[in-house]
Amino acid sequence: LGPTVCVGEILVEIVATTVGDGFLEAQPLVGPFASGAPAIFISQCGRLGGKAAMVGAVGDDDFGRVNTDRLKRDGVDVSAISIDADYPTGSAFVRYRADGSRDFVYNIATSAAARFGWSQTVGDLIDRSGHLHVMGSALSVPSAREVIEKAVDIVRARGGTLSVDPNIRRELKLDEDTERRFSKLVAAADLLLPTGEELERAAGVEGEAEAIRRLFEMGVKEIVLKRGVNGATYFGRQGDRIDAPAFVVQEVDPTGAGDCFGGAYLTCRRLGMSQKQALTYASAAGARNVMVLGPMEGAGTRQELDAFIASTERRR
Ligand code: ATP
């Protein structure tokens, strides 16, 4: 089996340690932490012992090295992460408000993350990959879109599989062309990993049952719905369904839960586990990651997740 390849943005995240509104005043910060949703996903794949590789770009700077060093330590092949000599690594500053919502300052549009393209190295990696994971939201970045669509076509033509995290908020309006590309990407997914809001957005209809029905009609093969503290649910095309309650933990930083969850689910399935077993590891990976500050600092190894599962209660 070829590696799981993830395509998308690589960032560092810097987190305010006090709760409040925005960044208009000087305040204590922690980081830089390796970040970017696709990078978090692939980090979790690597930590669990799956063959994993990342496609994206960083600048020739310390923020870039924070990411490539981290992914290498996780066992991820970083040879197709290009180093942009002209643009810096993307970054995001995050501060939590008292109600749990977040204020961001992004430096992405003018960073290496928004500029990576197809290359011989990327092509060689995609040619030997077994599975591709992408974010629907990346389709609105022209350079990422080109790489993703080409990679999807190649991987599917050679019998590889595709997972898609829609990562698109309900109210986000895409232009007609991007909307069409988004629907096409969703329809091609062997595994779709949405939240409730993204499920309806991807299906274009309201109501969970109706959205699930519509997505299967579009061509999606399996859906794993992420419900935060309310757990997760697997839906199969034959009407089969498995509910996985969340683990009971103290949430410190929710960022990255969905990506750790997805990376763990996919990796466990690719390692031959049942949907139920994969859901348990995925729920553990998501829960463990919210217990610590930093978007992927809680991503666990197989041993760490086994210990977590053995010692942590699940919600009823
Ligand atoms: P994010 O965008 O923050 O990365 P998401 O919205 O894509 O995450 P969530 O549903 O928040 O995805 O989290 C994915 C999974 O992780 C959940 O289905 C659940 O199993 C687990 N999880 C998330 N938050 C918690 C929590 N506070 N306690 C326990 N488990 C959690």
Coordinates of N, CA, C and O and ligand atoms in Angstrom, one line a residue, residues 102 165 195 198 225-229 231-232 244-249 251 254-259 261 282-283 286-287 290 315, ligand 1:
R102 N -13.2 32.2 18.7 CA -11.8 32.6 18.5 C -11.6 33.8 17.7 O -12.4 34.0 16.7
D165 N -12.1 16.4 4.0 CA -12.7 17.2 5.1 C -13.3 18.5 4.4 O -12.5 19.3 3.9
T195 N -18.2 18.1 9.9 CA -19.0 18.4 11.1 C -20.5 18.5 10.7 O -20.7 18.4 9.5
E198 N -21.0 21.3 8.3 CA -20.3 21.0 7.0 C -21.1 19.9 6.2 O -21.1 19.9 5.0
L225 N -19.3 11.5 10.8 CA -19.7 12.8 11.2 C -19.1 13.1 12.6 O -19.3 12.4 13.5
K226 N -18.5 14.3 12.7 CA -17.8 14.7 13.9 C -18.8 15.7 14.7 O -19.3 16.6 14.1
R227 N -19.0 15.3 16.0 CA -20.0 16.1 16.8 C -19.4 16.7 18.0 O -20.1 16.8 19.0
G228 N -18.1 17.0 18.0 CA -17.5 17.5 19.2 C -17.7 16.7 20.4 O -17.5 15.5 20.4
V229 N -18.1 17.4 21.6 CA -18.3 16.6 22.8 C -19.4 15.6 22.7 O -19.5 14.7 23.5
G231 N -19.5 13.4 20.4 CA -19.0 12.1 19.8 C -19.0 12.2 18.3 O -18.8 13.2 17.7
A232 N -19.1 11.0 17.7 CA -19.0 10.9 16.3 C -19.9 9.7 15.8 O -20.2 8.8 16.6
A244 N -20.2 6.6 18.2 CA -19.0 6.6 19.1 C -19.1 7.7 20.1 O -18.9 8.9 19.7
P245 N -19.4 7.4 21.3 CA -19.4 8.5 22.3 C -18.1 9.1 22.5 O -17.0 8.5 22.3
A246 N -18.0 10.4 22.9 CA -16.8 11.1 23.2 C -16.2 10.6 24.5 O -16.9 10.2 25.4
F247 N -14.9 10.8 24.7 CA -14.2 10.5 26.0 C -14.4 11.8 26.8 O -14.6 12.9 26.3
V248 N -14.4 11.6 28.1 CA -14.6 12.7 29.1 C -13.3 13.3 29.4 O -12.5 12.6 30.1
V249 N -13.0 14.5 28.9 CA -11.7 15.1 29.2 C -12.0 16.6 29.5 O -13.0 17.2 29.2
E251 N -11.3 20.2 28.4 CA -10.8 20.8 27.1 C -10.0 22.1 27.4 O -10.5 23.0 28.1
P254 N -9.5 23.5 21.7 CA -10.2 22.6 20.8 C -9.6 22.5 19.4 O -9.9 21.6 18.7
T255 N -8.7 23.5 19.1 CA -8.1 23.5 17.7 C -7.4 22.1 17.4 O -6.6 21.7 18.2
G256 N -7.8 21.6 16.2 CA -7.0 20.4 15.8 C -7.7 19.1 16.1 O -7.3 18.0 15.6
A257 N -8.8 19.1 16.9 CA -9.4 17.8 17.3 C -9.9 17.1 16.1 O -9.7 15.9 15.9
G258 N -10.6 17.8 15.2 CA -11.2 17.2 14.0 C -10.1 16.6 13.1 O -10.3 15.5 12.5
D259 N -8.9 17.2 13.0 CA -7.9 16.7 12.1 C -7.2 15.5 12.7 O -6.9 14.5 12.0
F261 N -8.7 13.5 14.8 CA -9.7 12.5 14.7 C -9.7 11.8 13.3 O -9.6 10.6 13.2
A282 N -10.0 7.1 16.8 CA -10.2 8.5 16.4 C -10.8 9.4 17.5 O -10.3 10.5 17.7
S283 N -11.7 8.8 18.2 CA -12.3 9.6 19.3 C -11.3 9.9 20.4 O -11.3 11.0 21.0
G286 N -8.9 12.7 19.0 CA -9.6 14.0 19.1 C -9.6 14.5 20.5 O -9.2 15.7 20.8
A287 N -10.0 13.6 21.4 CA -10.1 14.0 22.8 C -8.8 14.4 23.4 O -8.6 15.4 24.2
V290 N -7.4 17.9 22.5 CA -8.0 19.1 23.1 C -7.5 19.3 24.5 O -7.8 20.4 25.1
R315 N -18.5 9.3 27.5 CA -19.8 9.9 27.8 C -20.9 8.8 27.5 O -20.8 8.0 26.6
Ligands
ATP1 P1 -11.5 21.4 14.8 O1 -12.1 22.2 13.6 O2 -11.5 22.1 16.1 O3 -10.3 20.7 14.5 P2 -13.9 19.8 14.2 O4 -14.9 20.7 14.5 O5 -13.5 19.4 12.8 O6 -12.6 20.2 15.1 P3 -14.9 18.1 16.4 O7 -16.2 17.5 16.2 O8 -14.7 19.3 17.3 O9 -14.2 18.4 15.0 O10 -13.9 17.0 17.0 C1 -13.6 15.8 16.4 C2 -13.8 14.7 17.4 O11 -12.9 14.8 18.5 C3 -15.2 14.6 18.0 O12 -16.1 13.9 17.2 C4 -14.9 13.9 19.4 O13 -14.7 12.5 19.2 C5 -13.5 14.5 19.7 N1 -13.6 15.7 20.5 C6 -13.6 17.0 20.2 N2 -13.7 17.8 21.2 C7 -13.8 17.0 22.3 C8 -14.0 17.3 23.7 N3 -14.1 18.5 24.2 N4 -14.0 16.2 24.5 C9 -13.9 14.9 24.1 N5 -13.8 14.6 22.8 C10 -13.7 15.7 21.9

